[in-house]
Amino acid sequence: MTIYLKERFGYFLNNRWLVFVAAMWIQICAGIVYLFGSISPVIKISLKYNQKQIARLIVAKDLGYSLGFLAATLCEILPLWAALLVGAIQNFIGYGWIWLIVTRRTAPLPLWAMCILIFVGTNGETYFNTATLVSCVGNFPKSRGPVVGILKGFAGLGGAILTQIYAVIHSPDHASLIFMIAVAPAMVIIALMFIIRPVGGHKQVRPSDGLSFSFVYSICLILASYLMGVMLVEDFIDVSQNVIIIFTAILFVILIIPIVIPIYLNFTQEPRVVQEEEALLSQSGDQGPGRSEHGDGQEIIFSEAEEEKPKGVDLLPALEKQKRIAQLQVRVAEGAVRINRRRGPCMGKDFTLVQALIKADFWLMFFSLLFGSGSSLTVIDNLGQMSQSFGYDNTHVFVSMISIWSFLGRIGSGYFSEIIVRDNAYPRHAALAIAQVVMAFGHFFFAMGWPGAMYIGTLLVGLGHGTHWAVVPAAASELFGLKNFGCVYNFLTISTPVGSLVFSGLIASSIYDMEAEKQAQQPHEGRLMASVLTKI
């Protein structure tokens, strides 16, 4: 009995679904970047910044969230738990120091130093992103769309979840949200960092995967619907603190439910059977009929040799026929090697970052992210001030709502892009064009300022923003392979701060300060006109 329980417990700890569920929880911490719209008014008032100074902080924040080369490198040379710990330490130091400055517990720093602090703090999230994506995409190579969509969805929903947890604190000091951002990720990472790793038993799609993913999708929809309902209730109705605590407790229950999957699989699957299946699959993959003795680099496909063989070869004796086909295989292999040496790997194979940089597909995704995420992050980072200008007092509601819509955009695009790729053979990143159109309508509603424009705009921009971050990682792993996926993905994310610099740092902030100056002069001009009329 003891041996049986020990075997079951070991299988549970090495279950790829346990890794996936833990990665979902860690991705919530990777979504604190979307809370900047809630903490920027506190920083602006406490440190007396203007909009251009806040825009510089936004650019530093986006740079920290996007420059993940160090995280990708450390994830390759260190255990993933060590990389996660480094990220947690960076997050704690960066946001913790900002909290000390905002609350006057330490001396204020110049703007450039504040930019460094927010860069360091937000850069910690790149470790969370890279470690979870690398481990889970490797554990589920045949289900990249759903896996990436769900993981990035929880990152997008992190703002709404953390906002609801913050509501329980009920602190009159709004700077306490910064303190929670500094402390909460460190606690979560320390609790889960040893679970995130590549595990065995992931070389084929299992019959239980479809039901498991359906269960996770159901939980995701329930979670998004519940959070949306809670936020609307708390916005329109003055609920008591006890009710908020109950709402948050139910939220924690929904978040814990996915752990049922690895527990169920632990008692319904036989570990030895799974290991034997994987061993057989590995052997057949290494010595299958489509490989030569020269290894992966000179892989030979029989169908190519069959197309090249002369028509009369089928009339030859069996021994002579095999000899002729073997000669044709060598010729096909030599030609393939010459092509690979001249042009590099074909799409779908393992690319280095330098090889990926010369591909048009790479730059298509890069500029799609630049324009898409750059414009949407401008909205997200300034959502608190935008809602105030529309006359709304509770700015946290719209920050939470756009997190929910981003979440639905990520899991939805991950699911439907998988259907498009498998059933219709369309490229996955064609979905980025649809996302761009949806976001354009969202920006149009914000610009018009119609009644209810904040709700419609957050819906459309959130869906479009989420689609980008679900489709791009999955498409990059399919086009450029898994070996250097961390480096390729983190280079693509550089487009985010570039887009933020263009849209937020140059365009939006300049227009904002110009219009604010005009409005500040209007009352003064009105008083001068009134005094002139009085004298007349």
Coordinates of C-alpha atoms in Angstrom, one line a residue:
M1 CA 0.0 0.0 0.0
T2 CA 2.8 2.4 0.9
I3 CA 4.6 1.6 -2.4
Y4 CA 1.3 2.2 -4.3
L5 CA 0.7 5.6 -2.7
K6 CA 4.3 6.6 -3.2
E7 CA 4.1 5.7 -6.9
R8 CA 0.8 7.6 -7.3
F9 CA 2.2 10.7 -5.5
G10 CA 5.3 10.6 -7.8
Y11 CA 3.1 10.4 -10.8
F12 CA 1.0 13.3 -9.6
L13 CA 4.1 15.5 -9.1
N14 CA 5.3 14.6 -12.6
N15 CA 1.9 15.2 -14.3
R16 CA 2.0 17.8 -17.0
W17 CA -1.5 19.0 -16.1
L18 CA -0.2 19.9 -12.6
V19 CA 2.5 22.0 -14.3
F20 CA -0.2 23.6 -16.5
V21 CA -2.5 24.5 -13.6
A22 CA 0.4 25.9 -11.5
A23 CA 1.5 27.9 -14.6
M24 CA -2.1 29.4 -14.8
W25 CA -1.8 30.7 -11.3
I26 CA 1.7 32.1 -11.9
Q27 CA 0.4 33.9 -15.0
I28 CA -2.0 35.8 -12.8
C29 CA 1.1 37.5 -11.3
A30 CA 2.4 38.1 -14.8
G31 CA -0.6 40.3 -15.3
I32 CA 0.2 43.0 -12.8
V33 CA 1.5 45.2 -15.7
Y34 CA -2.1 45.9 -16.5
L35 CA -2.6 47.5 -13.1
F36 CA -0.5 50.5 -14.0
G37 CA -3.7 52.3 -15.0
S38 CA -4.8 52.0 -11.4
I39 CA -1.6 53.0 -9.7
S40 CA -0.6 55.8 -12.1
P41 CA -3.0 58.4 -10.6
V42 CA -1.5 57.7 -7.1
I43 CA 2.1 58.2 -8.4
K44 CA 1.1 61.3 -10.4
I45 CA -0.5 63.0 -7.4
S46 CA 2.1 61.9 -4.8
L47 CA 5.1 62.9 -6.8
K48 CA 3.4 65.8 -8.7
Y49 CA 4.1 64.5 -12.2
N50 CA 2.7 65.8 -15.4
Q51 CA 1.4 63.6 -18.2
K52 CA 4.6 63.5 -20.1
Q53 CA 6.5 62.3 -17.0
I54 CA 3.8 59.6 -16.5
A55 CA 4.3 58.7 -20.2
R56 CA 8.0 58.1 -19.6
L57 CA 7.2 55.8 -16.7
I58 CA 4.8 54.0 -19.0
V59 CA 7.5 53.5 -21.6
A60 CA 9.9 52.2 -18.9
K61 CA 7.2 49.8 -17.7
D62 CA 6.6 48.5 -21.2
L63 CA 10.3 48.1 -21.8
G64 CA 10.6 46.1 -18.6
Y65 CA 7.7 43.9 -19.6
S66 CA 9.0 43.3 -23.1
L67 CA 12.8 43.0 -22.8
G68 CA 13.0 39.4 -21.8
F69 CA 16.3 38.3 -23.3
L70 CA 17.9 37.9 -19.8
A71 CA 14.9 35.8 -18.7
A72 CA 15.1 33.7 -21.9
T73 CA 18.9 33.1 -21.3
L74 CA 18.5 32.2 -17.7
C75 CA 15.6 29.8 -18.5
E76 CA 18.1 28.0 -20.8
I77 CA 21.0 27.8 -18.4
L78 CA 19.3 27.6 -15.0
P79 CA 16.5 25.5 -13.6
L80 CA 13.2 27.1 -14.3
W81 CA 12.5 27.5 -10.5
A82 CA 15.7 29.6 -10.2
A83 CA 14.6 31.8 -13.1
L84 CA 11.2 32.3 -11.4
L85 CA 12.9 33.2 -8.2
V86 CA 15.0 35.8 -9.9
G87 CA 11.9 37.4 -11.4
A88 CA 10.1 37.4 -8.0
I89 CA 13.1 39.2 -6.4
Q90 CA 13.2 41.8 -9.2
N91 CA 9.4 42.4 -8.9
F92 CA 9.7 42.8 -5.1
I93 CA 12.6 45.3 -5.2
G94 CA 11.2 47.4 -8.0
Y95 CA 7.6 47.9 -6.8
G96 CA 8.6 47.7 -3.2
W97 CA 10.9 50.7 -3.5
I98 CA 8.3 52.6 -5.5
W99 CA 5.8 52.0 -2.6
L100 CA 8.4 53.3 -0.1
I101 CA 8.8 56.5 -2.2
V102 CA 5.1 57.1 -2.8
T103 CA 4.3 56.6 0.9
R104 CA 7.1 59.0 1.9
R105 CA 8.9 56.2 3.8
T106 CA 12.1 57.0 1.9
A107 CA 13.5 59.9 0.0
P108 CA 12.1 60.6 -3.4
L109 CA 14.2 59.9 -6.5
P110 CA 14.5 61.7 -9.8
L111 CA 12.4 60.6 -12.7
W112 CA 15.2 58.6 -14.4
A113 CA 15.6 56.6 -11.2
M114 CA 11.9 56.0 -10.9
C115 CA 12.0 54.7 -14.5
I116 CA 14.7 52.3 -13.6
L117 CA 12.7 51.0 -10.6
I118 CA 9.6 50.4 -12.6
F119 CA 11.7 48.8 -15.3
V120 CA 13.3 46.4 -12.8
G121 CA 9.9 45.6 -11.1
T122 CA 8.0 44.9 -14.4
N123 CA 10.9 43.0 -15.9
G124 CA 10.4 40.4 -13.3
E125 CA 7.2 39.4 -15.0
T126 CA 9.2 38.3 -18.1
Y127 CA 10.6 35.5 -16.1
F128 CA 7.1 34.4 -15.1
N129 CA 6.0 34.5 -18.8
T130 CA 9.0 32.8 -20.2
A131 CA 9.3 30.0 -17.7
T132 CA 5.6 29.1 -17.9
L133 CA 5.3 29.3 -21.7
V134 CA 8.5 27.3 -22.3
S135 CA 7.6 24.5 -19.9
C136 CA 3.9 24.2 -21.0
V137 CA 4.5 24.5 -24.8
G138 CA 7.1 21.8 -24.4
N139 CA 4.8 19.7 -22.4
F140 CA 1.9 20.1 -24.8
P141 CA 3.5 20.5 -28.3
K142 CA 0.4 19.3 -30.1
S143 CA -1.9 21.8 -28.3
R144 CA 0.0 25.0 -28.5
G145 CA -3.0 27.2 -29.3
P146 CA -5.1 26.3 -26.3
V147 CA -2.2 26.2 -24.0
V148 CA -0.8 29.6 -25.0
G149 CA -4.3 31.1 -25.1
I150 CA -5.2 30.0 -21.6
L151 CA -1.9 31.0 -20.1
K152 CA -1.8 34.4 -21.6
G153 CA -5.5 34.7 -20.8
F154 CA -4.8 34.4 -17.1
A155 CA -2.1 37.0 -17.5
G156 CA -4.7 39.3 -19.0
L157 CA -7.1 38.6 -16.2
G158 CA -4.5 39.2 -13.5
G159 CA -5.5 42.8 -13.2
A160 CA -9.2 42.0 -12.5
I161 CA -8.3 39.3 -10.0
L162 CA -5.7 41.4 -8.1
T163 CA -8.1 44.3 -8.1
Q164 CA -10.8 42.1 -6.4
I165 CA -8.3 40.9 -3.9
Y166 CA -7.3 44.5 -3.2
A167 CA -11.0 45.3 -2.5
V168 CA -10.8 43.0 0.5
I169 CA -8.0 45.1 2.0
H170 CA -10.3 48.1 1.9
S171 CA -7.5 50.5 2.7
P172 CA -8.1 54.3 2.3
D173 CA -4.5 54.5 1.3
H174 CA -4.5 53.8 -2.5
A175 CA -0.7 53.2 -2.3
S176 CA -1.4 49.9 -0.6
L177 CA -2.2 48.5 -4.1
I178 CA 1.5 49.1 -5.0
F179 CA 2.5 47.2 -1.8
M180 CA 0.3 44.3 -2.8
I181 CA 1.8 44.2 -6.3
A182 CA 5.3 44.0 -4.7
V183 CA 4.5 41.2 -2.2
A184 CA 1.8 39.0 -3.7
P185 CA 3.9 37.6 -6.7
A186 CA 6.8 36.7 -4.4
M187 CA 4.5 34.6 -2.2
V188 CA 3.0 32.8 -5.2
I189 CA 6.3 32.1 -6.9
I190 CA 7.9 30.7 -3.7
A191 CA 4.9 28.4 -3.3
L192 CA 4.9 27.1 -6.9
M193 CA 8.3 27.5 -8.4
F194 CA 9.4 23.9 -8.1
I195 CA 6.4 22.6 -10.0
I196 CA 7.1 24.6 -13.2
R197 CA 9.4 22.3 -15.3
P198 CA 9.3 20.1 -18.4
V199 CA 8.0 16.6 -17.5
G200 CA 7.6 13.3 -19.3
G201 CA 4.5 11.8 -20.8
H202 CA 3.9 14.6 -23.4
K203 CA 5.0 13.1 -26.7
Q204 CA 1.5 12.4 -27.9
V205 CA -2.1 13.6 -27.6
R206 CA -4.0 11.5 -25.1
P207 CA -7.7 10.8 -25.2
S208 CA -8.1 12.7 -21.9
D209 CA -6.7 15.9 -23.3
G210 CA -9.8 17.0 -25.1
L211 CA -12.0 16.6 -22.1
S212 CA -9.4 18.3 -19.8
F213 CA -9.1 21.3 -22.1
S214 CA -12.9 21.6 -22.3
F215 CA -13.1 21.6 -18.6
V216 CA -10.4 24.3 -18.3
Y217 CA -12.3 26.4 -20.9
S218 CA -15.5 26.0 -19.0
I219 CA -13.7 27.2 -15.8
C220 CA -12.3 30.2 -17.7
L221 CA -15.7 31.3 -19.0
I222 CA -17.2 30.9 -15.5
L223 CA -14.3 32.9 -14.0
A224 CA -14.7 35.7 -16.6
S225 CA -18.5 35.9 -16.2
Y226 CA -18.2 35.8 -12.4
L227 CA -15.6 38.6 -12.3
M228 CA -17.7 40.7 -14.7
G229 CA -20.8 40.3 -12.6
V230 CA -18.9 41.1 -9.4
M231 CA -17.4 44.2 -10.9
L232 CA -20.7 45.5 -12.2
V233 CA -22.4 44.8 -8.8
E234 CA -19.7 46.6 -6.9
D235 CA -19.8 49.5 -9.4
F236 CA -23.6 50.1 -9.3
I237 CA -24.4 49.0 -5.8
D238 CA -22.8 50.1 -2.5
V239 CA -22.0 46.6 -1.1
S240 CA -20.7 46.0 2.4
Q241 CA -17.2 44.8 3.2
N242 CA -18.6 41.3 4.2
V243 CA -20.2 40.9 0.8
I244 CA -16.9 41.8 -0.9
I245 CA -15.1 39.1 1.3
I246 CA -17.6 36.5 0.2
F247 CA -17.2 37.5 -3.5
T248 CA -13.4 37.1 -3.1
A249 CA -13.7 33.7 -1.4
I250 CA -15.8 32.4 -4.2
L251 CA -13.2 33.7 -6.6
F252 CA -10.5 31.7 -4.9
V253 CA -12.7 28.6 -5.1
I254 CA -13.1 29.0 -8.9
L255 CA -9.3 29.5 -9.3
I256 CA -8.6 26.3 -7.3
I257 CA -11.0 24.1 -9.2
P258 CA -8.6 23.2 -12.2
I259 CA -6.5 21.2 -9.8
V260 CA -9.2 18.6 -10.1
I261 CA -7.7 17.6 -13.5
P262 CA -4.3 16.3 -12.4
I263 CA -6.0 14.7 -9.3
Y264 CA -8.5 12.9 -11.5
L265 CA -5.9 11.7 -14.0
N266 CA -3.7 10.5 -11.2
F267 CA -6.4 8.0 -10.1
T268 CA -7.6 7.0 -13.6
Q269 CA -4.4 6.5 -15.5
E270 CA -1.8 3.8 -14.8
P271 CA 1.7 5.4 -14.6
R272 CA 3.4 2.2 -15.9
V273 CA 1.1 2.1 -19.0
V274 CA 1.9 5.7 -19.8
Q275 CA 5.6 5.2 -19.4
E276 CA 5.6 2.1 -21.7
E277 CA 3.6 4.0 -24.4
E278 CA 6.0 6.9 -24.3
A279 CA 9.0 4.5 -24.6
L280 CA 7.5 2.8 -27.6
L281 CA 6.7 6.1 -29.2
S282 CA 10.2 7.3 -28.6
Q283 CA 11.7 4.2 -30.2
S284 CA 9.4 4.4 -33.2
G285 CA 10.2 8.1 -33.6
D286 CA 13.9 7.5 -33.5
Q287 CA 14.0 4.5 -35.9
G288 CA 11.0 5.0 -38.0
P289 CA 10.9 4.4 -41.8
G290 CA 11.3 8.1 -42.5
R291 CA 14.8 8.5 -41.0
S292 CA 18.3 7.7 -42.2
E293 CA 21.3 6.7 -40.2
H294 CA 22.7 10.2 -40.5
G295 CA 20.3 11.7 -37.9
D296 CA 17.7 14.5 -37.9
G297 CA 19.8 16.8 -40.0
Q298 CA 19.6 14.4 -43.0
E299 CA 16.1 13.1 -42.6
I300 CA 14.9 11.2 -45.7
I301 CA 11.3 10.8 -46.6
F302 CA 10.3 7.7 -48.6
S303 CA 7.6 9.6 -50.5
E304 CA 10.3 11.8 -52.1
A305 CA 12.3 8.9 -53.3
E306 CA 9.1 7.2 -54.6
E307 CA 8.4 10.3 -56.7
E308 CA 11.9 10.3 -58.2
K309 CA 12.2 6.6 -59.0
P310 CA 11.9 5.5 -62.7
K311 CA 8.7 3.8 -63.8
G312 CA 10.4 0.5 -64.6
V313 CA 11.8 0.0 -61.1
D314 CA 8.7 -1.7 -60.0
L315 CA 9.4 -4.5 -62.5
L316 CA 12.8 -5.3 -61.0
P317 CA 13.5 -8.0 -58.5
A318 CA 12.9 -7.1 -54.9
L319 CA 16.6 -6.9 -54.0
E320 CA 17.5 -4.7 -57.0
K321 CA 14.4 -2.6 -56.3
Q322 CA 15.6 -1.9 -52.7
K323 CA 19.1 -1.0 -54.0
R324 CA 17.7 1.5 -56.5
I325 CA 15.5 3.1 -53.9
A326 CA 18.4 3.4 -51.5
Q327 CA 20.4 5.2 -54.1
L328 CA 17.6 7.6 -54.7
Q329 CA 17.3 8.2 -51.0
V330 CA 20.9 9.2 -50.8
R331 CA 20.5 11.6 -53.7
V332 CA 17.4 13.2 -52.1
A333 CA 19.2 13.5 -48.8
E334 CA 22.3 15.1 -50.4
G335 CA 20.0 17.6 -52.2
A336 CA 18.2 18.4 -49.0
V337 CA 21.4 19.0 -47.1
R338 CA 22.6 21.3 -49.9
I339 CA 19.4 23.3 -49.8
N340 CA 19.5 23.5 -46.0
R341 CA 23.1 24.8 -46.0
R342 CA 22.2 27.5 -48.5
R343 CA 18.8 28.7 -47.2
G344 CA 18.8 27.6 -43.6
P345 CA 16.1 25.4 -41.9
C346 CA 12.6 25.2 -43.5
M347 CA 9.6 26.7 -41.7
G348 CA 8.6 24.6 -38.7
K349 CA 12.1 23.5 -37.9
D350 CA 14.3 24.9 -35.1
F351 CA 15.5 28.4 -36.0
T352 CA 18.1 30.5 -34.3
L353 CA 17.2 34.1 -33.6
V354 CA 19.5 35.3 -36.4
Q355 CA 17.8 32.9 -38.9
A356 CA 14.4 34.0 -37.8
L357 CA 15.3 37.7 -38.3
I358 CA 15.6 37.3 -42.0
K359 CA 12.1 35.8 -42.4
A360 CA 9.2 37.9 -43.6
D361 CA 6.8 36.1 -41.3
F362 CA 8.8 37.2 -38.3
W363 CA 8.6 40.9 -39.2
L364 CA 4.9 40.6 -40.1
M365 CA 4.2 39.5 -36.5
F366 CA 6.6 42.1 -35.1
F367 CA 4.9 45.0 -36.8
S368 CA 1.4 43.6 -36.0
L369 CA 2.4 43.6 -32.3
L370 CA 4.0 47.1 -32.6
F371 CA 0.8 48.7 -34.0
G372 CA -1.7 46.5 -32.2
S373 CA -0.2 46.2 -28.7
G374 CA 1.2 49.7 -28.8
S375 CA -2.1 51.4 -29.4
S376 CA -4.0 49.1 -27.0
L377 CA -1.4 49.6 -24.2
T378 CA -1.9 53.4 -24.6
V379 CA -5.5 52.9 -23.7
I380 CA -4.8 50.4 -20.9
D381 CA -2.1 52.6 -19.3
N382 CA -4.3 55.7 -19.4
L383 CA -7.6 54.0 -18.7
G384 CA -7.9 55.5 -15.2
Q385 CA -7.5 59.1 -16.4
M386 CA -9.7 58.4 -19.4
S387 CA -12.5 57.2 -17.2
Q388 CA -12.2 60.2 -15.0
S389 CA -12.5 62.5 -18.0
F390 CA -15.7 60.7 -19.0
G391 CA -17.0 61.5 -15.5
Y392 CA -16.6 58.1 -13.8
D393 CA -15.4 58.0 -10.2
N394 CA -14.5 54.3 -9.8
T395 CA -11.7 54.0 -12.3
H396 CA -10.8 50.4 -11.1
V397 CA -13.9 49.0 -12.8
F398 CA -12.7 49.8 -16.3
V399 CA -9.2 48.5 -15.6
S400 CA -10.8 45.2 -14.4
M401 CA -13.2 45.1 -17.4
I402 CA -10.5 45.5 -20.0
S403 CA -8.6 42.7 -18.2
I404 CA -11.7 40.4 -18.5
W405 CA -12.2 41.2 -22.2
S406 CA -8.5 40.7 -22.9
F407 CA -8.8 37.3 -21.1
L408 CA -11.7 36.2 -23.3
G409 CA -9.8 37.4 -26.4
R410 CA -6.8 35.3 -25.5
I411 CA -8.6 32.1 -24.7
G412 CA -11.0 32.5 -27.5
S413 CA -8.4 33.2 -30.2
G414 CA -6.2 30.4 -28.8
Y415 CA -9.2 28.0 -29.3
F416 CA -10.4 29.2 -32.7
S417 CA -6.9 29.6 -34.1
E418 CA -6.3 26.0 -33.4
I419 CA -9.4 25.0 -35.3
I420 CA -8.4 27.3 -38.2
V421 CA -4.9 25.7 -38.4
R422 CA -6.0 22.1 -38.1
D423 CA -9.3 22.0 -40.0
N424 CA -8.7 24.7 -42.6
A425 CA -4.9 24.9 -43.0
Y426 CA -4.9 28.7 -42.7
P427 CA -1.9 30.4 -41.1
R428 CA -2.5 31.1 -37.4
H429 CA -1.3 34.7 -37.4
A430 CA -3.9 35.6 -40.0
A431 CA -6.1 36.2 -36.9
L432 CA -4.0 39.3 -36.2
A433 CA -5.7 41.1 -39.1
I434 CA -9.1 40.5 -37.5
A435 CA -7.8 41.7 -34.2
Q436 CA -6.5 44.9 -35.8
V437 CA -10.0 45.7 -37.3
V438 CA -11.7 45.0 -34.0
M439 CA -9.3 47.3 -32.1
A440 CA -9.8 50.1 -34.7
F441 CA -13.5 50.2 -33.9
G442 CA -12.7 50.3 -30.2
H443 CA -10.4 53.3 -30.6
F444 CA -13.1 55.0 -32.7
F445 CA -15.6 54.7 -29.9
F446 CA -13.1 56.2 -27.4
A447 CA -12.5 59.1 -29.8
M448 CA -16.1 59.9 -30.2
G449 CA -16.8 60.1 -26.5
W450 CA -20.4 58.9 -26.9
P451 CA -22.5 57.8 -23.8
G452 CA -21.4 54.3 -23.0
A453 CA -18.3 54.6 -25.1
M454 CA -16.1 53.5 -22.2
Y455 CA -17.9 50.2 -22.0
I456 CA -17.9 49.4 -25.7
G457 CA -14.3 50.7 -26.2
T458 CA -12.9 48.5 -23.4
L459 CA -14.7 45.5 -24.9
L460 CA -13.3 45.9 -28.4
V461 CA -9.8 47.0 -27.4
G462 CA -9.6 44.3 -24.8
L463 CA -10.6 41.5 -27.2
G464 CA -8.1 42.7 -29.8
H465 CA -5.3 43.1 -27.4
G466 CA -5.8 39.7 -26.0
T467 CA -5.9 38.1 -29.4
H468 CA -2.4 39.4 -30.2
W469 CA -0.8 37.8 -27.1
A470 CA -2.5 34.5 -27.7
V471 CA -1.8 34.1 -31.4
V472 CA 1.8 35.4 -31.6
P473 CA 3.5 33.0 -29.2
A474 CA 1.8 30.0 -30.7
A475 CA 2.5 31.0 -34.2
A476 CA 6.2 31.8 -33.4
S477 CA 6.7 28.3 -31.9
E478 CA 5.1 26.7 -34.9
L479 CA 7.1 28.7 -37.5
F480 CA 10.5 28.8 -35.7
G481 CA 10.5 25.7 -33.5
L482 CA 10.8 25.2 -29.8
K483 CA 14.6 25.0 -29.3
N484 CA 15.1 28.8 -29.2
F485 CA 11.4 29.7 -28.6
G486 CA 12.3 31.9 -25.6
C487 CA 14.7 34.1 -27.5
V488 CA 12.4 34.4 -30.6
Y489 CA 9.3 35.2 -28.5
N490 CA 11.1 37.8 -26.3
F491 CA 12.5 39.5 -29.3
L492 CA 9.0 39.8 -30.8
T493 CA 7.9 41.5 -27.5
I494 CA 10.3 44.3 -28.1
S495 CA 7.7 45.7 -30.5
T496 CA 5.5 46.5 -27.4
P497 CA 7.7 49.2 -25.9
V498 CA 8.4 50.6 -29.3
G499 CA 4.7 50.9 -30.0
S500 CA 4.1 52.3 -26.5
L501 CA 6.8 55.0 -27.2
V502 CA 5.2 56.0 -30.5
F503 CA 1.5 56.0 -29.4
S504 CA 1.8 56.9 -25.7
G505 CA 5.1 58.6 -25.3
L506 CA 4.9 60.8 -28.4
I507 CA 1.4 61.1 -29.7
A508 CA -1.1 60.7 -26.8
S509 CA 0.9 62.5 -24.1
S510 CA 1.6 65.5 -26.4
I511 CA -2.0 65.8 -27.4
Y512 CA -3.1 65.4 -23.8
D513 CA -0.8 68.2 -22.4
M514 CA -1.7 70.5 -25.3
E515 CA -5.5 70.1 -24.7
A516 CA -5.0 70.4 -20.9
E517 CA -3.2 73.7 -21.5
K518 CA -6.0 75.0 -23.6
Q519 CA -8.6 74.1 -21.0
A520 CA -6.5 75.7 -18.3
Q521 CA -6.5 79.0 -20.2
Q522 CA -10.2 79.0 -20.8
P523 CA -11.4 80.0 -17.3
H524 CA -8.8 82.8 -17.2
E525 CA -10.0 84.2 -20.5
G526 CA -13.6 83.9 -19.3
R527 CA -12.7 85.9 -16.1
L528 CA -11.0 88.6 -18.2
M529 CA -14.0 88.9 -20.5
A530 CA -16.4 89.2 -17.5
S531 CA -14.3 92.0 -16.0
V532 CA -14.3 93.9 -19.3
L533 CA -18.1 93.6 -19.6
T534 CA -18.5 94.7 -16.0
K535 CA -16.5 97.9 -16.6
I536 CA -18.5 98.6 -19.8

